[in-house]
CSV table of C-alpha atoms in Angstrom, one decimal:
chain,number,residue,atom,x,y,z
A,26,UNK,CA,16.7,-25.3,-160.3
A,27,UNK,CA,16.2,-29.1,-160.0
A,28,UNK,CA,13.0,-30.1,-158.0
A,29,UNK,CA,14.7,-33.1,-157.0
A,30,UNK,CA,17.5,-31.3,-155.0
A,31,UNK,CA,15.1,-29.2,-153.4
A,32,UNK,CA,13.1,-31.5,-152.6
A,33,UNK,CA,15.8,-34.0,-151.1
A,34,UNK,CA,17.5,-29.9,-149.0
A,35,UNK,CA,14.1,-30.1,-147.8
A,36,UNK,CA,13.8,-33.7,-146.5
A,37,UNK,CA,17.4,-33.4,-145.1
A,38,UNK,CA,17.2,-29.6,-143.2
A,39,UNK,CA,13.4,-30.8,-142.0
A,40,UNK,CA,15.0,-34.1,-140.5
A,41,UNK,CA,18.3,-33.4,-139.6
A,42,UNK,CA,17.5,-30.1,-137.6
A,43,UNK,CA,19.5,-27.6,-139.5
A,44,UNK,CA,20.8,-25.7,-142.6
A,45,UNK,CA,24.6,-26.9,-141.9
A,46,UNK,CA,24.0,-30.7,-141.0
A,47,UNK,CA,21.5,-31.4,-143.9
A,48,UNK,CA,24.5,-29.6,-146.6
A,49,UNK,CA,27.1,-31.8,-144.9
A,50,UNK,CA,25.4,-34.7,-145.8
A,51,UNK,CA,25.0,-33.1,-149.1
A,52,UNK,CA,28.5,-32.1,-149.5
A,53,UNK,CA,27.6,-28.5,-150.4
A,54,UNK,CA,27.1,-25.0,-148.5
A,55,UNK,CA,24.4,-23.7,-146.2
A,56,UNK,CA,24.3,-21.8,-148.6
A,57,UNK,CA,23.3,-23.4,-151.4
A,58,UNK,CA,20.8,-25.8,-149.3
A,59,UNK,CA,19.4,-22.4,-148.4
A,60,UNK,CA,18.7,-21.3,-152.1
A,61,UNK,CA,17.6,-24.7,-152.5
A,62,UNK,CA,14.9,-24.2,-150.1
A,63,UNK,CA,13.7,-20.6,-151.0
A,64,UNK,CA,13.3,-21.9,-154.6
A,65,UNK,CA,10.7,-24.4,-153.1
A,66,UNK,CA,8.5,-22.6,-151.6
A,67,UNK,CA,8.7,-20.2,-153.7
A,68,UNK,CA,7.6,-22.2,-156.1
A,69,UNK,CA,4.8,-23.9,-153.8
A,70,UNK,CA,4.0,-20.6,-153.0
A,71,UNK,CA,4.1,-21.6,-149.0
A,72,UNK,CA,6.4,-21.8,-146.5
A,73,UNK,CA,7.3,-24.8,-145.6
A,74,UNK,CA,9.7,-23.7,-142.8
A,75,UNK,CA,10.4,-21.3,-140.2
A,76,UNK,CA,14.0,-20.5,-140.1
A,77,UNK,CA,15.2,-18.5,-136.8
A,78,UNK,CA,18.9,-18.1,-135.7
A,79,UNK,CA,18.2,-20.8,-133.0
A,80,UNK,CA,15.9,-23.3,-134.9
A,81,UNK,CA,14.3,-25.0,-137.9
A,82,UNK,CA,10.1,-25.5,-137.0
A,83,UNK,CA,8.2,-27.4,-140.0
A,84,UNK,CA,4.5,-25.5,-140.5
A,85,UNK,CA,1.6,-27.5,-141.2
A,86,UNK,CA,1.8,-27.4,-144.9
A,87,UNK,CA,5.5,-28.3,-144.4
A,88,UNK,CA,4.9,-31.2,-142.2
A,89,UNK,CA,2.4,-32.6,-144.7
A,90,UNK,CA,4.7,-32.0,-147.6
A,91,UNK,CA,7.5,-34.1,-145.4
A,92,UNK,CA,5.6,-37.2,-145.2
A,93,UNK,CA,4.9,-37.0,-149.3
A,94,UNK,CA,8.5,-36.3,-150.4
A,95,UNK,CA,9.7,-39.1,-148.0
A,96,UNK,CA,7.7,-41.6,-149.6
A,97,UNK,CA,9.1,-39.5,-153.5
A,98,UNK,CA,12.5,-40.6,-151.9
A,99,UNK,CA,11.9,-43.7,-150.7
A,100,UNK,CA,10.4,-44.7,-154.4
A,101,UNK,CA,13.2,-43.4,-156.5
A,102,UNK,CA,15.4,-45.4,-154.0
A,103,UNK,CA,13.4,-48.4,-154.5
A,104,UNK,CA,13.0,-48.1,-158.5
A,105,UNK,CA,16.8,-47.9,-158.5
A,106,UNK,CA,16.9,-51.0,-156.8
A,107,UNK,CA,14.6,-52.6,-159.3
A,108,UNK,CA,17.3,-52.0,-162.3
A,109,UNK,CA,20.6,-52.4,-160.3
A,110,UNK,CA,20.2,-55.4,-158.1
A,111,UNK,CA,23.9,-56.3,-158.5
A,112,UNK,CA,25.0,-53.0,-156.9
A,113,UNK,CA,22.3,-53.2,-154.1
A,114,UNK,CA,22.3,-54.9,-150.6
A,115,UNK,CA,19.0,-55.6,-149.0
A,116,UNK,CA,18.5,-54.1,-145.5
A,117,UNK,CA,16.1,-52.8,-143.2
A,118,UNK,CA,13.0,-55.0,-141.2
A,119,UNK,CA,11.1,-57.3,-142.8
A,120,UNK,CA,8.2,-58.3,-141.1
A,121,UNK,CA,6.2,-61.7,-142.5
A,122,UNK,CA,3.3,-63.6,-141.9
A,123,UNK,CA,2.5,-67.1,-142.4
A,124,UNK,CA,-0.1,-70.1,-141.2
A,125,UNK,CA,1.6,-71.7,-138.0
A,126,UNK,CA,1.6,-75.2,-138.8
A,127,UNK,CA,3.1,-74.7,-142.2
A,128,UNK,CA,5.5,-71.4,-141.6
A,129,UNK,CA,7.4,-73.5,-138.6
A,130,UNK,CA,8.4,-76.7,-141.4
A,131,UNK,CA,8.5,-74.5,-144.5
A,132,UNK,CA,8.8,-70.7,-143.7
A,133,UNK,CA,11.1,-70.3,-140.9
A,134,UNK,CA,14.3,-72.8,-142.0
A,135,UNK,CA,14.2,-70.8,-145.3
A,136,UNK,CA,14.2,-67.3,-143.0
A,137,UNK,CA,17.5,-68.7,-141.9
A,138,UNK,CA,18.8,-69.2,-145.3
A,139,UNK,CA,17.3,-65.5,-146.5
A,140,UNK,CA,19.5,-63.9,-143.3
A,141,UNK,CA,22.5,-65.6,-144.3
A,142,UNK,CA,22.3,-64.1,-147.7
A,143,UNK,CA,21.2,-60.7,-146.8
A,144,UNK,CA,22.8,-59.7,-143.1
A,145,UNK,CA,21.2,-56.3,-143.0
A,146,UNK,CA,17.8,-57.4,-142.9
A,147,UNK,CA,16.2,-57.9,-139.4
A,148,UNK,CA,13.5,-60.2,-140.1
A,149,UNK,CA,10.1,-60.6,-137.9
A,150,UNK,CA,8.2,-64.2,-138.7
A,151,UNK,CA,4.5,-63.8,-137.0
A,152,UNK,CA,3.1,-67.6,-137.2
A,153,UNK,CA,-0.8,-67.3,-137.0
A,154,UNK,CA,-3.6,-69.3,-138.3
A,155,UNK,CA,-5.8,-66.3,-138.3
A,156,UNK,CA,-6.3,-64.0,-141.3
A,157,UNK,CA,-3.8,-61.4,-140.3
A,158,UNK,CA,-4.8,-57.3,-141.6
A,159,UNK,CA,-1.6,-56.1,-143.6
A,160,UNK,CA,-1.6,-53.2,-143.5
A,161,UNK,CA,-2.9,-52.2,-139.9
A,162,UNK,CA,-0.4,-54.9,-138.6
A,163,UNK,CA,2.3,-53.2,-140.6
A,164,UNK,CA,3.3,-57.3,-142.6
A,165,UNK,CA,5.2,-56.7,-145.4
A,166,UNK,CA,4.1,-60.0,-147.1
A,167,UNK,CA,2.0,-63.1,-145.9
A,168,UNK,CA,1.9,-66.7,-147.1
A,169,UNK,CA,-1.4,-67.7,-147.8
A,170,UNK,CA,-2.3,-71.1,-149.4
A,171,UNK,CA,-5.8,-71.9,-151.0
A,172,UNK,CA,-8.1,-69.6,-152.9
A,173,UNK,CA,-7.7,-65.7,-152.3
A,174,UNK,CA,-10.5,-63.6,-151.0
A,175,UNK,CA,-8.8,-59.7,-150.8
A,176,UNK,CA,-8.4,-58.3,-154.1
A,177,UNK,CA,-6.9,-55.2,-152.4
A,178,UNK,CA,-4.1,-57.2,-152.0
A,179,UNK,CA,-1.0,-57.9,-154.8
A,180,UNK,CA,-0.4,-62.0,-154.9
A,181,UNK,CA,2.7,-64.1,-156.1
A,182,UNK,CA,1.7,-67.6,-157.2
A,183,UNK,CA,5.0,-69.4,-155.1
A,184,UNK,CA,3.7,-72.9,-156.2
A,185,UNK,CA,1.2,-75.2,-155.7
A,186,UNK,CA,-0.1,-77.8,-153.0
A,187,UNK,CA,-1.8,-81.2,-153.2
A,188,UNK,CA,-3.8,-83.2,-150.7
A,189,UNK,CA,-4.1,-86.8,-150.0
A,190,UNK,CA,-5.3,-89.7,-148.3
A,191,UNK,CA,-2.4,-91.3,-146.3
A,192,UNK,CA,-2.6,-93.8,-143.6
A,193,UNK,CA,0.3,-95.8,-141.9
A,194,UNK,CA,1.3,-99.1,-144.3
A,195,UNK,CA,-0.3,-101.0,-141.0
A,196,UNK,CA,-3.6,-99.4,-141.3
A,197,UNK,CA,-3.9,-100.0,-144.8
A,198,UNK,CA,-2.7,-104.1,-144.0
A,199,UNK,CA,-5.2,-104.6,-141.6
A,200,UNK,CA,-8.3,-102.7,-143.0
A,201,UNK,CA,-7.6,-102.8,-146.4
A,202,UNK,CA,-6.8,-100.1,-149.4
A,203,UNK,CA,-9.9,-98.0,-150.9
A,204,UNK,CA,-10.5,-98.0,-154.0
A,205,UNK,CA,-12.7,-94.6,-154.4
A,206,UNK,CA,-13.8,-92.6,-151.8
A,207,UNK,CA,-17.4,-94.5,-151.7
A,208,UNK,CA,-15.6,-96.9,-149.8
A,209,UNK,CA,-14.2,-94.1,-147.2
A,210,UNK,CA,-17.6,-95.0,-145.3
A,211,UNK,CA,-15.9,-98.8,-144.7
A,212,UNK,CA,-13.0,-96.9,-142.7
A,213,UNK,CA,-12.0,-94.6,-140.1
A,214,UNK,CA,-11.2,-91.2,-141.0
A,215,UNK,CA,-10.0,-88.9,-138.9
A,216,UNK,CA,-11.7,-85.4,-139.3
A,217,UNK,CA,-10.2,-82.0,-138.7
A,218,UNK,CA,-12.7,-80.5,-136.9
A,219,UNK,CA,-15.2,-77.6,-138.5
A,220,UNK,CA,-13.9,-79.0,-142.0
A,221,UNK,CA,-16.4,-79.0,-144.7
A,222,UNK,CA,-15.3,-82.4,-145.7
A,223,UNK,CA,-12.7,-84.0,-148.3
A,224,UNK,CA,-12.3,-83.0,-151.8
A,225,UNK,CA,-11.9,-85.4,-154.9
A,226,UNK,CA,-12.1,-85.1,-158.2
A,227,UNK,CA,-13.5,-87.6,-160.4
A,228,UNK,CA,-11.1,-88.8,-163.0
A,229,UNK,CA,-13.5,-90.2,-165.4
A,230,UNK,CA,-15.9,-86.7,-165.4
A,231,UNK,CA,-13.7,-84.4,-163.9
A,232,UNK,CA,-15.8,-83.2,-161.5
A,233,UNK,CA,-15.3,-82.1,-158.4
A,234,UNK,CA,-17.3,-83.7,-154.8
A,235,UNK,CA,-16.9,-82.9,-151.3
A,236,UNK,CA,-17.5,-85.8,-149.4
A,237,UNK,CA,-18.3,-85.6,-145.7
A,238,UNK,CA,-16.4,-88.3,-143.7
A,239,UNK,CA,-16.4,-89.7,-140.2
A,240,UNK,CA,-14.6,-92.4,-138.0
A,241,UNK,CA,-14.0,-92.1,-133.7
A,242,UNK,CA,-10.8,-89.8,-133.6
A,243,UNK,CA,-11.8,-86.0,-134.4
A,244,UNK,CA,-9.1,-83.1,-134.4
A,245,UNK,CA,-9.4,-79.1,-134.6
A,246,UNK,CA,-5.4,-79.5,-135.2
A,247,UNK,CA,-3.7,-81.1,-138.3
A,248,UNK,CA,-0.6,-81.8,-136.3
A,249,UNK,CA,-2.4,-84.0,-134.0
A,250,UNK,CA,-4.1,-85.8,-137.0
A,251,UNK,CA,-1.0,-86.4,-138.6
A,252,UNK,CA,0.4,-88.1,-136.0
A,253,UNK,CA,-2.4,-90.4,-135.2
A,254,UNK,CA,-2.2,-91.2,-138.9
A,255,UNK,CA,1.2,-92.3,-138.1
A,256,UNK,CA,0.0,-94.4,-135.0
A,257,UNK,CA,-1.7,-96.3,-137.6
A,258,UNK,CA,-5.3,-95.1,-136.0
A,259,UNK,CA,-7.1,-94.5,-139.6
A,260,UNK,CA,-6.9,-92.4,-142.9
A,261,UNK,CA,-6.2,-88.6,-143.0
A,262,UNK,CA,-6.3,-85.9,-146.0
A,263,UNK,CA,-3.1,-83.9,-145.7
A,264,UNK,CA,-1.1,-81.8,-147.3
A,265,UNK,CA,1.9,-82.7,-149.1
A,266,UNK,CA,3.7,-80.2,-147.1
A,267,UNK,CA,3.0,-82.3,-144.0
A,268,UNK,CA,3.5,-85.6,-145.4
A,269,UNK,CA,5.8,-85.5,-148.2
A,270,UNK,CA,9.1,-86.7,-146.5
A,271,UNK,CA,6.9,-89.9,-144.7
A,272,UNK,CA,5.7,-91.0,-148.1
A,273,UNK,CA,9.4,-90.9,-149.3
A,274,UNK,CA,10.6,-92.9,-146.5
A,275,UNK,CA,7.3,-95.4,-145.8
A,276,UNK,CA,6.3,-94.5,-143.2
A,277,UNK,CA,2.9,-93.5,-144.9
A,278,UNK,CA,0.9,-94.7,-148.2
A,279,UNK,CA,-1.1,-92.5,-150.1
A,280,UNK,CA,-4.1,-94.2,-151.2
A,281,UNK,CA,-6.9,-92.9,-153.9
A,282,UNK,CA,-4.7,-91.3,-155.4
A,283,UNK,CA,-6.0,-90.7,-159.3
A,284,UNK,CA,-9.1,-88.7,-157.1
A,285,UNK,CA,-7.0,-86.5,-155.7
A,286,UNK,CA,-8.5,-82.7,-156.3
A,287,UNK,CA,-7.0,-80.2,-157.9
A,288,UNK,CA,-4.1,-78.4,-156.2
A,289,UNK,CA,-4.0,-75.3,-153.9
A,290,UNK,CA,-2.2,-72.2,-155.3
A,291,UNK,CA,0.7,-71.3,-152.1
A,292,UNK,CA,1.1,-67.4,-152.7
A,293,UNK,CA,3.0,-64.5,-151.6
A,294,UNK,CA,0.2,-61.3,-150.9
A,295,UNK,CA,1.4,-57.9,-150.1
A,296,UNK,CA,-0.5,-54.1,-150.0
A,297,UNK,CA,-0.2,-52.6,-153.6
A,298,UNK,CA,2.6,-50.2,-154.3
A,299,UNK,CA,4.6,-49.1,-156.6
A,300,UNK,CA,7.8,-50.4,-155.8
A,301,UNK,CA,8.1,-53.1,-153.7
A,302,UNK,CA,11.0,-53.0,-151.4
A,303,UNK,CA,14.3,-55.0,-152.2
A,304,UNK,CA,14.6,-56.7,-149.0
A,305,UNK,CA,10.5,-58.0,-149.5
A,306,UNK,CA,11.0,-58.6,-153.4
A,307,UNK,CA,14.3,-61.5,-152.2
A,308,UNK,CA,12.7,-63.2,-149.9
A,309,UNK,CA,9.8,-64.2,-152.4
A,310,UNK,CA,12.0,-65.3,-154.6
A,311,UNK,CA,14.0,-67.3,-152.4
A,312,UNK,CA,10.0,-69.0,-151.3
A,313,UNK,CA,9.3,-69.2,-154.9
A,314,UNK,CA,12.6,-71.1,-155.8
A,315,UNK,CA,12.0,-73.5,-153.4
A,316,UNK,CA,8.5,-74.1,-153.5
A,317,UNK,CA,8.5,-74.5,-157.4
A,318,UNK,CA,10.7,-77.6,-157.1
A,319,UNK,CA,8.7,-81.1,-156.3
A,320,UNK,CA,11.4,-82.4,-154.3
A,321,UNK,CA,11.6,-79.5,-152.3
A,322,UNK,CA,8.0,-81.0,-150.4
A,323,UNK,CA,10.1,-84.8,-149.9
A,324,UNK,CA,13.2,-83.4,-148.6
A,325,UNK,CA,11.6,-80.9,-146.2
């Protein structure tokens, strides 16, 4: 007889309560569900149920044996998905992660877009700065941008991040431009606190400096920096994603630019499985279309 039917009589009697519900959704006979099921254990060599005239009760084995063959079904489900996207709607809850400042401009409009596209999916967007635990938080995927520190973790590279020097064009008029970042110690800078320092990269050796800055405004919050940058109150080392549509409409200058260090990976992580769920596997490609464009960063 084919494991896989008994398997799936099982799953069905063991969740839907009884012999004549689970072979309605079958579309055969108690009867046959019944064979099904004494060809399991029989095969096991346990029993996986006790069947009275009034109830179904699962025994420890078969409780066990449950949780396995609903993950079985919930695979083969999942690998059919993989091969058949055209025939497949996404559904179910999708729970994500992402950092706060960066998940409310460049996560959360593109959830919107994802829900249009997929209806039955019920998405939960948990904006945090912390490091978030997956898989005791039950996340689905997080958005992580910079260097990756959990190799228990699966990544998707979604595209990649520069930082740079901006200040307001008025700034820059009245305390003039740098030309490398020896002459950062001429200006104000405005430092996010607890940060190591600013990166740069040398373009005549390549290599790579962190240089510790100061000035009279200090911030533990890039939002607040930003903005000050705007006020015109000194130089800042943002992220593209913060500052890409003000560059594009003047209303900040990037300056020392041919330093600029190399750029930040912006990745997808998610626990390791086998098949990663439809709903989880279209929403990362939705990111990763976005993110992989360089106008995406000026228009948002």
């Amino acid at each position: 007889m084919d494991t896989f039917k008994q398997i799936s009589a099982f799953v069905n009697v063991a969740t839907r309560g009884s012999l004549s519900a689970a072979a309605r959704a079958e579309g055969v006979t108690p009867a046959i569900v019944g064979r099904r099921l004494d060809a399991l254990e029989a095969r096991l060599g346990v029993k996986l149920l006790i069947r009275t005239t009034r109830k179904l009760t699962l025994t420890f084995e078969g409780q066990a044996f449950l949780e396995d063959c609903q993950k079985v079904l919930t695979d083969l489900a999942n690998a059919e998905a993989a091969v058949s996207l055209g025939g497949v709607q996404a559904s179910g809850y999708l729970k994500v992660s992402a950092p706060a400042g960066f998940g409310r401009q460049h996560v959360a409009p593109l959830v919107g877009d994802f829900m249009r596209a997929n209806p039955e999916v019920r998405v939960n967007l948990n904006l945090s700065d912390r490091l978030v635990d997956l898989i005791n938080e039950n996340i689905d995927c997080a958005i992580r941008i910079g260097e990756l520190t959990d190799s228990s973790l699966v990544s998707v590279r979604l595209g990649e991040m520069r930082r740079m020097v901006v200040a307001s064009p008025a700034y820059l008029v009245e305390h003039g431009v740098p030309r490398s970042p020896d002459h950062l110690a001429g200006h104000n800078c405005l430092s996010l606190g607890q940060q190591r320092g600013w990166v740069f990269r040398d373009p005549a050796s390549g290599s790579i400096d962190t240089l510790k800055v100061t000035g009279d405004f200090e911030c533990n919050d890039g939002a607040v920096l930003h903005e000050w940058a705007l006020a015109g109150r000194g130089l800042a080392w943002r992220s593209l994603w913060e500052v890409g549509r003000d560059l594009k409409e003047g209303r900040l200058t990037s300056v020392l630019d041919a330093w600029q260090a190399p750029p930040m990976g912006i990745y997808a992580v998610f626990p390791q499985r086998r098949h990663l769920p439809l709903r989880v596997r279209l929403f990362i490609d939705l990111l990763k279309e976005n993110y992989s464009r360089p106008s995406y960063w000026e228009l948002r």
